[in-house]
Amino acid sequence: MRYDVAVIGGGVIGCAIARELSRYHLRAVVIERECEVGLGTSKANSGIIHAGHHGAEGSLKGELEWRGNQMWDALADDLHFGFKRVGDLTCAFDEDQRATLRQIMEQGKRRGVPGLELWGPERIRREEPHLSHDIVEALYAPTAGVVNPYEACFMLAESAVRNGVDLALERTVVGIRPSEKGFEIAAVVGDDATPELIKARFVVDAAGLHADAIADMVEAGGFRIRARKGEEYLLDKRLVGYVKRVIFPCPTPTSKGILVIPTYDGTLMVGPTATWADKDDLATTAEGSAEVFAGARKLAPGISEKDCIAEFAGLRAVSDTEEFILGPSRVAGFVLAAGMQSPALTAAPAVATVVLDALRDDGLELVAKDDFEPGVPAPVRFAELSSAEQRSLVARDPAYARLVCRCEIVTEGEVRDAIDRGARTLDGIKFRTRAGMGRCQGGFCTWGCMELLHERLGIPLTAVTKRGGDSYVAIPRLEGAA
Amino acid sequence: MITPKPAQLQPRYDVVVVGGGPAGLAAAVGARESGAERVLVIDREPEAGGILQQCIHPGFGLHHFGEELTGPEYAQRAIEQTLERDVDVLSSAYVLDVASDRRLKVTSRDHGVAFLDAGAVVLAMGARERTRGAIRIPGERPAGVMTAGFAQKLVNLGGMLPGRRAVILGSGDIGLIMARRLVLEGVEVEGVYELMPHANGLNRNLVQCLHDYDIPLHLSTTVVHIDGRERVEKVTVAPVDEAYRPNMAKARDIACDTLLVSIGLIPDNELAHRLGLRLDPVTTGPVVTSTMETTRDGVFACGNVVHIHDLVDYVSQESELAGRGAGAYATGTPTPPDNVRLTPGENVRYCVPPTITTDREHTVYMRVTKPMAPCTLHLGDVYKRPLRYVFPGEMVTLKVRPRFLEGFHGGSLPVSIVPREEGGSA
Ligand SMILES: Cc1cc2nc3c(=O)[nH]c(=O)nc-3n(C[C@H](O)[C@H](O)[C@H](O)COP(=O)(O)OP(=O)(O)OC[C@H]3O[C@@H](n4cnc5c(N)ncnc54)[C@H](O)[C@@H]3O)c2cc1C
């Protein structure tokens, strides 16, 4: 297959780039080693659209955070993923920290971030009554938001595909060779011995933690990406509404600290830690848990381990300079989107435009399509409909009347739709519909989801996986057992 | 085995029971017996019977039916009892909401989204299993970590297996039952690991499921790490001290592809939350009166929704009572309100019901914190009874007869279980 552009990596960065590319008359492909997009760092993060005032002046991270921040409303309108601007509060416990708040506020104002305010203890207590009384002042930023990052990936990719981009899933890039007309990319499919060849005039390296290895394949690199792990802990919905805004401690030069995050769906999440790790180390730890809950309690003393329902870890792809490595490389036609650590989720839409500029500068002609369709159909969310809407929906299609997930109220119709729109695994269903995300953690709905994957994809129940590869849930009965 | 469905839903019932497990079915029987005419049971599965349908082992019914039955047999008896009494059973239906005026919002393939009014409501939704996330076991998140109940469903209803070599964390009854089941299916069960210094399941399950199959039980030991990118590859276990802190110096790796967690059940109280019922922080179920009425008028609760039972027989007994209460409420028959509070004392975690009356006989269920043998159960100083042993995995039941309370004028009675000197009198 011959493409104009191949994007390596289907995280939020790769998906945002793909959707941007799909506006133009060209052939593009996203090559992703997992069986669905967004299953790397892009699903395992804090889900915050940062307000725009955090990053240092003059830094690419800072500038693109703010540019990206302003692009999310339009994206969410077109693509129907969960996004809302809840605002954030950065809390100071002493005079030094108050000085830092002022400095961040000034930096944000100069950048043009609107609505920044300093709140005293009284205002804090009125707006966020569960926060610590030791907080002496807080900086409020109304522009901060929360997003369901996996939904954003799925929808960006779906939009790109609807507008003509190909998805090459379950393909691991193992080599890239420059050729006369661009590049030849060798991608391994599953356990096959001979890799598939994908040809493209331009390559974008959006391979997250492995962006260094990909760049080294054409000697476009010379940088190193290390993994900094962040553990996050999800709390029971008993605490919905406990805080209304994203709560930050005062940042230190190296870290944003442990946050209390009201996720888009309302439940609280606390984290993340920040420790160096191997690139495949997604383990949560007893130390991480202790650090997260101690940090969260400093901000909101009522938070307890007792409410934990799930935990996960994500890996930040960190460059040696801590800065994004973005734009043209020393190899013509090979564009980098590496070192995409926080706030790269926030920055993703802006990163995509920077990448397209770099491709254009390298000679890619971008001719806008007349028939680009910016929207995708909104998925049905039974639980969010009024009773009258629910009644007419189930009258049209009784599949929406059968419940599959009881904690999050997800119907068979929604799970079926998710599969028809690309979910191939239990995680794919979970991150599209929330089935399995609630307090029983799939104890009840896994069965129903397995049956629907079996029916719709025509695969045996024992071939259903949690997230592809060898992550099967059940095996056939053993021969000759009692 | 098909449960008949009512051809038509009525807009109003005397009693609507949410949940068609043993609790809901018994409540429906109780409601009919106390005079309620139109009684409806709503269950989310295609067939009523609840979790019993996947419990294909024997050991049910000795107390309630006077013979030993398997789970599905017990369920079938319970279903027949309701059908004999003209109770309507609506299966494959889910109650989305119960409003405080007892209007229920129900969704089902057969009837779409419908509203029903109930003279009284009985909540009998059962329990859900605690999961790995609740105890924050460190490590990766591969497939192959699952609750014992889910594994039971895979094996008994799905005809599949969870894996080839399993470790079981927690000595709850479902875990013990599954240890035996997996061995019978040819799966290797490396051992059962329990954080507490004592087992949590019934004694008979320890004997019949572990001992008889040579499956080791390791007390005061827990899983401290899970490894595996896609599927479980190994788990690490370590002994714990009195404060349950693991001793990592004595940690040991076990190669396996499956980790079953059997670390307890939690009352399923989504609807109780929606109704704003007062919940008990110890049982995490609704606070109930001696007729099993919750803090909302005309809303009753029974079975594992209220507290976790050890035997289904007790669920049926308690739930018949709740059904009778609901029927009496719906038909306007008054019951004298409670006038004595039972306060949990030494080695008693909770009493259900927490309040009783002096005019009727009551069965009080309780759980202990720690094993004790021999011991004495004290009801204030009005009554005491010797007990051979008590054990956290087994409920203690106490019949409080009106004559115990003759001459008692106080408002509250402490209930405690204290050690008895060997040879001393109770
Ligand atoms: C704990 C944590 C919290 C965070 N919180 C926030 C936040 O609140 N706000 C924010 O803005 N940012 C946050 N971030 C950062 C944000 O999550 C990342 O910057 C963003 O997800 C990076 O997206 P990506 O597409 O570059 O990487 P990824 O999502 O990792 O995508 C890279 C993709 O490349 C694929 N790939 C790799 N190698 C190959 C190969 N050889 N062949 C084929 N495919 C390959 C991978 O499978 C993967 O899907 C957080 C990060 C962490 C870890």
mmCIF file of C-alpha atoms in Angstrom, chain A residues 38-361:
data_model
loop_
_atom_site.group_PDB
_atom_site.id
_atom_site.type_symbol
_atom_site.label_atom_id
_atom_site.label_comp_id
_atom_site.label_asym_id
_atom_site.label_seq_id
_atom_site.Cartn_x
_atom_site.Cartn_y
_atom_site.Cartn_z
ATOM 1 C CA GLY A 38 -5.674 5.055 22.380
ATOM 2 C CA LEU A 39 -4.670 2.100 24.551
ATOM 3 C CA GLY A 40 -1.213 3.501 25.396
ATOM 4 C CA THR A 41 -0.552 6.516 27.595
ATOM 5 C CA SER A 42 -3.549 8.238 26.086
ATOM 6 C CA LYS A 43 -6.011 6.180 28.081
ATOM 7 C CA ALA A 44 -3.985 6.170 31.303
ATOM 8 C CA ASN A 45 -3.699 9.768 32.409
ATOM 9 C CA SER A 46 -5.415 12.408 34.515
ATOM 10 C CA GLY A 47 -7.745 13.514 31.720
ATOM 11 C CA ILE A 48 -7.235 17.183 32.419
ATOM 12 C CA ILE A 49 -7.362 19.861 29.769
ATOM 13 C CA HIS A 50 -4.944 22.141 31.526
ATOM 14 C CA ALA A 51 -5.985 25.743 31.948
ATOM 15 C CA GLY A 52 -3.137 27.334 30.008
ATOM 16 C CA HIS A 53 -1.295 29.151 32.791
ATOM 17 C CA HIS A 54 0.925 26.306 34.024
ATOM 18 C CA GLY A 55 3.786 26.113 31.544
ATOM 19 C CA ALA A 56 6.784 28.430 31.714
ATOM 20 C CA GLU A 57 6.866 31.390 29.393
ATOM 21 C CA GLY A 58 8.557 30.750 26.094
ATOM 22 C CA SER A 59 8.304 26.965 26.480
ATOM 23 C CA LEU A 60 6.675 24.967 23.727
ATOM 24 C CA LYS A 61 4.777 22.985 26.380
ATOM 25 C CA GLY A 62 3.372 26.187 27.843
ATOM 26 C CA GLU A 63 2.395 27.775 24.546
ATOM 27 C CA LEU A 64 0.825 24.650 23.061
ATOM 28 C CA GLU A 65 -1.055 23.888 26.279
ATOM 29 C CA TRP A 66 -2.859 27.191 25.908
ATOM 30 C CA ARG A 67 -3.370 26.902 22.142
ATOM 31 C CA GLY A 68 -4.625 23.345 22.502
ATOM 32 C CA ASN A 69 -6.862 24.238 25.433
ATOM 33 C CA GLN A 70 -8.862 26.643 23.261
ATOM 34 C CA MET A 71 -9.506 24.005 20.596
ATOM 35 C CA TRP A 72 -11.331 21.427 22.733
ATOM 36 C CA ASP A 73 -14.832 22.930 22.762
ATOM 37 C CA ALA A 74 -15.159 22.755 18.987
ATOM 38 C CA LEU A 75 -13.719 19.237 18.911
ATOM 39 C CA ALA A 76 -16.099 18.004 21.586
ATOM 40 C CA ASP A 77 -19.063 19.564 19.767
ATOM 41 C CA ASP A 78 -18.160 17.733 16.567
ATOM 42 C CA LEU A 79 -17.051 14.450 18.083
ATOM 43 C CA HIS A 80 -19.309 13.981 21.122
ATOM 44 C CA PHE A 81 -16.708 12.763 23.596
ATOM 45 C CA GLY A 82 -17.033 13.697 27.253
ATOM 46 C CA PHE A 83 -15.531 17.138 27.889
ATOM 47 C CA LYS A 84 -16.438 19.938 30.237
ATOM 48 C CA ARG A 85 -14.742 22.993 31.598
ATOM 49 C CA VAL A 86 -14.865 22.559 35.357
ATOM 50 C CA GLY A 87 -12.072 24.997 36.258
ATOM 51 C CA ASP A 88 -9.149 24.330 38.541
ATOM 52 C CA LEU A 89 -7.805 25.583 41.850
ATOM 53 C CA THR A 90 -4.112 25.674 42.721
ATOM 54 C CA CYS A 91 -3.740 25.765 46.479
ATOM 55 C CA ALA A 92 -1.155 27.538 48.624
ATOM 56 C CA PHE A 93 -0.430 26.516 52.205
ATOM 57 C CA ASP A 94 2.148 29.202 53.093
ATOM 58 C CA GLU A 95 3.655 32.528 52.052
ATOM 59 C CA ASP A 96 6.204 31.057 49.636
ATOM 60 C CA GLN A 97 3.447 29.206 47.860
ATOM 61 C CA ARG A 98 1.314 32.330 47.712
ATOM 62 C CA ALA A 99 4.178 34.015 45.905
ATOM 63 C CA THR A 100 4.287 31.124 43.436
ATOM 64 C CA LEU A 101 0.531 31.470 42.797
ATOM 65 C CA ARG A 102 1.053 35.120 41.907
ATOM 66 C CA GLN A 103 3.872 34.275 39.565
ATOM 67 C CA ILE A 104 1.769 31.622 37.772
ATOM 68 C CA MET A 105 -1.118 34.035 37.565
ATOM 69 C CA GLU A 106 1.017 36.728 35.954
ATOM 70 C CA GLN A 107 2.491 34.243 33.508
ATOM 71 C CA GLY A 108 -0.998 33.108 32.564
ATOM 72 C CA LYS A 109 -2.280 36.652 32.165
ATOM 73 C CA ARG A 110 0.584 37.585 29.865
ATOM 74 C CA ARG A 111 -0.255 34.555 27.753
ATOM 75 C CA GLY A 112 -3.875 35.682 27.543
ATOM 76 C CA VAL A 113 -5.517 33.087 29.804
ATOM 77 C CA PRO A 114 -8.755 34.749 30.944
ATOM 78 C CA GLY A 115 -10.579 34.681 34.251
ATOM 79 C CA LEU A 116 -7.678 33.954 36.632
ATOM 80 C CA GLU A 117 -8.571 34.899 40.202
ATOM 81 C CA LEU A 118 -7.027 34.588 43.629
ATOM 82 C CA TRP A 119 -9.410 33.258 46.247
ATOM 83 C CA GLY A 120 -9.069 33.729 49.980
ATOM 84 C CA PRO A 121 -10.048 31.126 52.586
ATOM 85 C CA GLU A 122 -13.664 32.254 52.798
ATOM 86 C CA ARG A 123 -14.298 31.969 49.094
ATOM 87 C CA ILE A 124 -12.510 28.605 48.979
ATOM 88 C CA ARG A 125 -14.674 27.276 51.798
ATOM 89 C CA ARG A 126 -17.850 28.441 50.154
ATOM 90 C CA GLU A 127 -17.010 27.002 46.738
ATOM 91 C CA GLU A 128 -15.175 23.866 47.832
ATOM 92 C CA PRO A 129 -16.236 23.079 51.400
ATOM 93 C CA HIS A 130 -14.334 19.785 51.577
ATOM 94 C CA LEU A 131 -10.883 21.247 51.037
ATOM 95 C CA SER A 132 -8.368 21.544 53.850
ATOM 96 C CA HIS A 133 -8.743 24.546 56.132
ATOM 97 C CA ASP A 134 -4.965 24.940 56.024
ATOM 98 C CA ILE A 135 -5.184 26.315 52.491
ATOM 99 C CA VAL A 136 -4.479 30.018 52.802
ATOM 100 C CA GLU A 137 -5.078 31.038 49.210
ATOM 101 C CA ALA A 138 -5.932 29.468 45.884
ATOM 102 C CA LEU A 139 -5.592 30.468 42.252
ATOM 103 C CA TYR A 140 -8.772 29.798 40.301
ATOM 104 C CA ALA A 141 -8.595 29.161 36.549
ATOM 105 C CA PRO A 142 -11.969 28.725 34.837
ATOM 106 C CA THR A 143 -10.424 27.510 31.587
ATOM 107 C CA ALA A 144 -9.364 24.108 32.942
ATOM 108 C CA GLY A 145 -11.450 21.156 31.792
ATOM 109 C CA VAL A 146 -11.776 17.414 32.127
ATOM 110 C CA VAL A 147 -12.067 15.013 29.218
ATOM 111 C CA ASN A 148 -12.554 11.283 28.761
ATOM 112 C CA PRO A 149 -9.232 10.901 26.949
ATOM 113 C CA TYR A 150 -9.929 7.436 25.504
ATOM 114 C CA GLU A 151 -13.229 8.651 24.046
ATOM 115 C CA ALA A 152 -11.373 11.548 22.468
ATOM 116 C CA CYS A 153 -8.960 9.086 20.804
ATOM 117 C CA PHE A 154 -11.735 6.807 19.551
ATOM 118 C CA MET A 155 -13.711 9.703 18.136
ATOM 119 C CA LEU A 156 -10.736 11.472 16.547
ATOM 120 C CA ALA A 157 -9.814 8.186 14.871
ATOM 121 C CA GLU A 158 -13.380 7.484 13.817
ATOM 122 C CA SER A 159 -13.676 10.941 12.300
ATOM 123 C CA ALA A 160 -10.391 10.459 10.437
ATOM 124 C CA VAL A 161 -11.535 7.088 9.116
ATOM 125 C CA ARG A 162 -14.903 8.485 8.005
ATOM 126 C CA ASN A 163 -12.952 11.071 6.052
ATOM 127 C CA GLY A 164 -10.774 8.507 4.324
ATOM 128 C CA VAL A 165 -7.791 7.759 6.588
ATOM 129 C CA ASP A 166 -6.813 4.086 6.967
ATOM 130 C CA LEU A 167 -6.188 2.461 10.334
ATOM 131 C CA ALA A 168 -3.561 -0.279 10.313
ATOM 132 C CA LEU A 169 -4.050 -1.853 13.727
ATOM 133 C CA GLU A 170 -2.077 -4.664 15.341
ATOM 134 C CA ARG A 171 0.962 -3.633 13.327
ATOM 135 C CA THR A 172 4.246 -3.049 15.099
ATOM 136 C CA VAL A 173 6.738 -0.985 13.151
ATOM 137 C CA VAL A 174 10.090 -2.792 13.252
ATOM 138 C CA GLY A 175 12.032 -0.927 10.580
ATOM 139 C CA ILE A 176 11.893 2.050 8.249
ATOM 140 C CA ARG A 177 13.980 2.450 5.108
ATOM 141 C CA PRO A 178 14.278 5.672 3.153
ATOM 142 C CA SER A 179 13.458 5.086 -0.492
ATOM 143 C CA GLU A 180 13.390 7.184 -3.631
ATOM 144 C CA LYS A 181 9.820 8.204 -3.108
ATOM 145 C CA GLY A 182 9.859 8.485 0.638
ATOM 146 C CA PHE A 183 9.921 5.636 3.128
ATOM 147 C CA GLU A 184 9.264 1.910 3.333
ATOM 148 C CA ILE A 185 7.881 0.911 6.680
ATOM 149 C CA ALA A 186 8.117 -2.675 7.852
ATOM 150 C CA ALA A 187 5.318 -3.613 10.216
ATOM 151 C CA VAL A 188 4.898 -6.959 11.938
ATOM 152 C CA VAL A 189 1.368 -8.312 12.061
ATOM 153 C CA GLY A 190 0.720 -10.511 15.080
ATOM 154 C CA ASP A 191 3.037 -13.518 15.079
ATOM 155 C CA ASP A 192 3.773 -13.397 11.336
ATOM 156 C CA ALA A 193 7.421 -13.799 10.492
ATOM 157 C CA THR A 194 7.495 -11.623 7.388
ATOM 158 C CA PRO A 195 6.602 -8.037 8.015
ATOM 159 C CA GLU A 196 4.177 -6.152 5.842
ATOM 160 C CA LEU A 197 5.574 -3.216 3.850
ATOM 161 C CA ILE A 198 3.791 0.094 3.962
ATOM 162 C CA LYS A 199 5.080 2.842 1.678
ATOM 163 C CA ALA A 200 4.654 6.519 2.414
ATOM 164 C CA ARG A 201 6.114 9.777 1.138
ATOM 165 C CA PHE A 202 6.040 11.275 4.618
ATOM 166 C CA VAL A 203 6.258 9.748 8.071
ATOM 167 C CA VAL A 204 5.103 11.231 11.364
ATOM 168 C CA ASP A 205 6.637 9.707 14.467
ATOM 169 C CA ALA A 206 3.972 9.794 17.166
ATOM 170 C CA ALA A 207 5.017 6.542 18.815
ATOM 171 C CA GLY A 208 4.908 7.817 22.372
ATOM 172 C CA LEU A 209 7.375 5.970 24.573
ATOM 173 C CA HIS A 210 9.000 4.418 21.518
ATOM 174 C CA ALA A 211 9.342 7.574 19.436
ATOM 175 C CA ASP A 212 13.116 7.434 20.010
ATOM 176 C CA ALA A 213 13.419 3.915 18.604
ATOM 177 C CA ILE A 214 11.261 4.826 15.589
ATOM 178 C CA ALA A 215 13.326 7.950 14.842
ATOM 179 C CA ASP A 216 16.542 5.938 15.177
ATOM 180 C CA MET A 217 15.329 3.628 12.390
ATOM 181 C CA VAL A 218 16.019 6.414 9.856
ATOM 182 C CA GLU A 219 18.689 8.160 11.906
ATOM 183 C CA ALA A 220 16.334 11.062 12.451
ATOM 184 C CA GLY A 221 16.646 10.780 16.194
ATOM 185 C CA GLY A 222 19.576 11.177 18.466
ATOM 186 C CA PHE A 223 17.270 11.801 21.388
ATOM 187 C CA ARG A 224 16.187 9.542 24.166
ATOM 188 C CA ILE A 225 12.726 8.994 25.612
ATOM 189 C CA ARG A 226 12.403 7.772 29.163
ATOM 190 C CA ALA A 227 9.285 6.642 30.987
ATOM 191 C CA ARG A 228 8.050 8.452 34.061
ATOM 192 C CA LYS A 229 5.293 6.493 35.694
ATOM 193 C CA GLY A 230 2.184 7.995 37.207
ATOM 194 C CA GLU A 231 -0.202 5.982 39.397
ATOM 195 C CA GLU A 232 -3.834 7.047 39.687
ATOM 196 C CA TYR A 233 -6.599 5.770 41.986
ATOM 197 C CA LEU A 234 -10.317 5.926 41.190
ATOM 198 C CA LEU A 235 -12.838 6.412 43.977
ATOM 199 C CA ASP A 236 -16.372 5.174 44.461
ATOM 200 C CA LYS A 237 -19.234 7.288 43.231
ATOM 201 C CA ARG A 238 -20.232 7.845 46.838
ATOM 202 C CA LEU A 239 -17.950 10.865 46.526
ATOM 203 C CA VAL A 240 -19.458 12.373 43.367
ATOM 204 C CA GLY A 241 -19.538 16.139 43.854
ATOM 205 C CA TYR A 242 -17.035 16.116 46.727
ATOM 206 C CA VAL A 243 -14.955 18.645 44.799
ATOM 207 C CA LYS A 244 -16.235 20.508 41.780
ATOM 208 C CA ARG A 245 -12.942 21.648 40.282
ATOM 209 C CA VAL A 246 -9.595 20.037 39.629
ATOM 210 C CA ILE A 247 -7.582 20.653 42.788
ATOM 211 C CA PHE A 248 -3.800 21.140 42.491
ATOM 212 C CA PRO A 249 -1.224 21.655 45.198
ATOM 213 C CA CYS A 250 1.241 24.448 44.531
ATOM 214 C CA PRO A 251 3.600 23.131 41.835
ATOM 215 C CA THR A 252 7.299 22.576 42.438
ATOM 216 C CA PRO A 253 9.772 23.135 39.602
ATOM 217 C CA THR A 254 9.681 19.407 38.751
ATOM 218 C CA SER A 255 6.115 18.310 39.408
ATOM 219 C CA LYS A 256 2.477 19.304 39.426
ATOM 220 C CA GLY A 257 2.042 17.094 42.498
ATOM 221 C CA ILE A 258 -0.858 14.898 43.597
ATOM 222 C CA LEU A 259 -4.237 16.184 42.418
ATOM 223 C CA VAL A 260 -7.875 15.586 43.239
ATOM 224 C CA ILE A 261 -9.706 15.279 39.942
ATOM 225 C CA PRO A 262 -13.465 15.241 39.406
ATOM 226 C CA THR A 263 -13.507 13.170 36.215
ATOM 227 C CA TYR A 264 -15.882 13.927 33.384
ATOM 228 C CA ASP A 265 -18.249 11.261 34.705
ATOM 229 C CA GLY A 266 -18.215 12.833 38.136
ATOM 230 C CA THR A 267 -16.344 10.233 40.162
ATOM 231 C CA LEU A 268 -13.133 11.338 41.823
ATOM 232 C CA MET A 269 -9.661 10.285 40.809
ATOM 233 C CA VAL A 270 -6.534 10.980 42.834
ATOM 234 C CA GLY A 271 -2.935 10.957 41.590
ATOM 235 C CA PRO A 272 -0.575 10.876 39.798
ATOM 236 C CA THR A 273 2.805 9.893 41.200
ATOM 237 C CA ALA A 274 5.960 10.566 39.197
ATOM 238 C CA THR A 275 8.745 7.964 39.291
ATOM 239 C CA TRP A 276 11.189 6.752 36.625
ATOM 240 C CA ALA A 277 10.267 3.326 35.309
ATOM 241 C CA ASP A 278 10.916 0.846 32.527
ATOM 242 C CA LYS A 279 8.908 1.408 29.368
ATOM 243 C CA ASP A 280 6.733 -1.634 30.019
ATOM 244 C CA ASP A 281 6.252 -1.176 33.747
ATOM 245 C CA LEU A 282 2.594 -0.419 34.327
ATOM 246 C CA ALA A 283 2.491 -1.795 37.857
ATOM 247 C CA THR A 284 0.894 0.120 40.674
ATOM 248 C CA THR A 285 2.724 -0.076 43.988
ATOM 249 C CA ALA A 286 2.032 0.048 47.694
ATOM 250 C CA GLU A 287 4.332 3.103 47.968
ATOM 251 C CA GLY A 288 2.516 4.848 45.136
ATOM 252 C CA SER A 289 -0.822 4.258 46.774
ATOM 253 C CA ALA A 290 0.440 5.605 50.088
ATOM 254 C CA GLU A 291 1.884 8.707 48.410
ATOM 255 C CA VAL A 292 -1.273 9.409 46.435
ATOM 256 C CA PHE A 293 -3.666 9.120 49.349
ATOM 257 C CA ALA A 294 -1.397 11.163 51.647
ATOM 258 C CA GLY A 295 -1.117 13.853 48.960
ATOM 259 C CA ALA A 296 -4.845 13.876 48.252
ATOM 260 C CA ARG A 297 -5.689 14.074 51.952
ATOM 261 C CA LYS A 298 -3.471 17.105 52.300
ATOM 262 C CA LEU A 299 -5.829 18.891 49.901
ATOM 263 C CA ALA A 300 -9.100 17.210 50.880
ATOM 264 C CA PRO A 301 -8.753 15.484 54.259
ATOM 265 C CA GLY A 302 -11.890 13.356 53.839
ATOM 266 C CA ILE A 303 -10.431 11.209 51.069
ATOM 267 C CA SER A 304 -9.818 7.627 52.098
ATOM 268 C CA GLU A 305 -8.425 4.391 50.690
ATOM 269 C CA LYS A 306 -11.715 2.850 51.733
ATOM 270 C CA ASP A 307 -13.389 4.416 48.697
ATOM 271 C CA CYS A 308 -10.910 3.101 46.132
ATOM 272 C CA ILE A 309 -12.521 1.018 43.388
ATOM 273 C CA ALA A 310 -9.699 0.760 40.847
ATOM 274 C CA GLU A 311 -6.212 1.935 40.068
ATOM 275 C CA PHE A 312 -3.923 2.175 37.073
ATOM 276 C CA ALA A 313 -0.552 3.490 35.994
ATOM 277 C CA GLY A 314 0.440 5.459 32.913
ATOM 278 C CA LEU A 315 3.872 6.237 31.500
ATOM 279 C CA ARG A 316 4.876 9.740 30.459
ATOM 280 C CA ALA A 317 7.194 9.829 27.461
ATOM 281 C CA VAL A 318 9.848 12.227 28.688
ATOM 282 C CA SER A 319 12.694 13.683 26.621
ATOM 283 C CA ASP A 320 16.034 14.656 28.167
ATOM 284 C CA THR A 321 15.164 18.329 28.015
ATOM 285 C CA GLU A 322 11.645 17.653 29.425
ATOM 286 C CA GLU A 323 10.406 19.619 26.390
ATOM 287 C CA PHE A 324 8.312 18.409 23.426
ATOM 288 C CA ILE A 325 10.398 17.358 20.400
ATOM 289 C CA LEU A 326 8.106 18.579 17.709
ATOM 290 C CA GLY A 327 8.420 19.405 14.038
ATOM 291 C CA PRO A 328 10.896 18.650 11.252
ATOM 292 C CA SER A 329 13.773 16.241 11.874
ATOM 293 C CA ARG A 330 17.140 16.095 10.149
ATOM 294 C CA VAL A 331 15.627 13.658 7.623
ATOM 295 C CA ALA A 332 13.427 15.368 5.054
ATOM 296 C CA GLY A 333 9.872 14.083 5.132
ATOM 297 C CA PHE A 334 10.203 12.586 8.615
ATOM 298 C CA VAL A 335 8.353 14.703 11.176
ATOM 299 C CA LEU A 336 8.583 14.269 14.944
ATOM 300 C CA ALA A 337 5.953 14.435 17.651
ATOM 301 C CA ALA A 338 8.058 13.019 20.483
ATOM 302 C CA GLY A 339 8.554 13.679 24.161
ATOM 303 C CA MET A 340 4.818 14.138 24.378
ATOM 304 C CA GLN A 341 4.459 14.170 28.139
ATOM 305 C CA SER A 342 1.913 16.194 30.049
ATOM 306 C CA PRO A 343 0.329 18.524 28.934
ATOM 307 C CA ALA A 344 0.369 16.801 25.544
ATOM 308 C CA LEU A 345 -3.214 15.571 25.874
ATOM 309 C CA THR A 346 -4.278 19.200 26.267
ATOM 310 C CA ALA A 347 -1.932 20.287 23.526
ATOM 311 C CA ALA A 348 -2.838 17.470 21.094
ATOM 312 C CA PRO A 349 -5.070 19.506 18.738
ATOM 313 C CA ALA A 350 -2.425 22.244 18.561
ATOM 314 C CA VAL A 351 0.360 19.685 18.134
ATOM 315 C CA ALA A 352 -1.525 18.337 15.125
ATOM 316 C CA THR A 353 -1.534 21.735 13.432
ATOM 317 C CA VAL A 354 2.196 22.167 14.103
ATOM 318 C CA VAL A 355 2.825 18.758 12.538
ATOM 319 C CA LEU A 356 0.778 19.652 9.462
ATOM 320 C CA ASP A 357 2.750 22.868 9.075
ATOM 321 C CA ALA A 358 5.975 20.878 9.241
ATOM 322 C CA LEU A 359 4.691 18.432 6.611
ATOM 323 C CA ARG A 360 3.732 21.313 4.343
ATOM 324 C CA ASP A 361 7.148 22.887 4.800
#
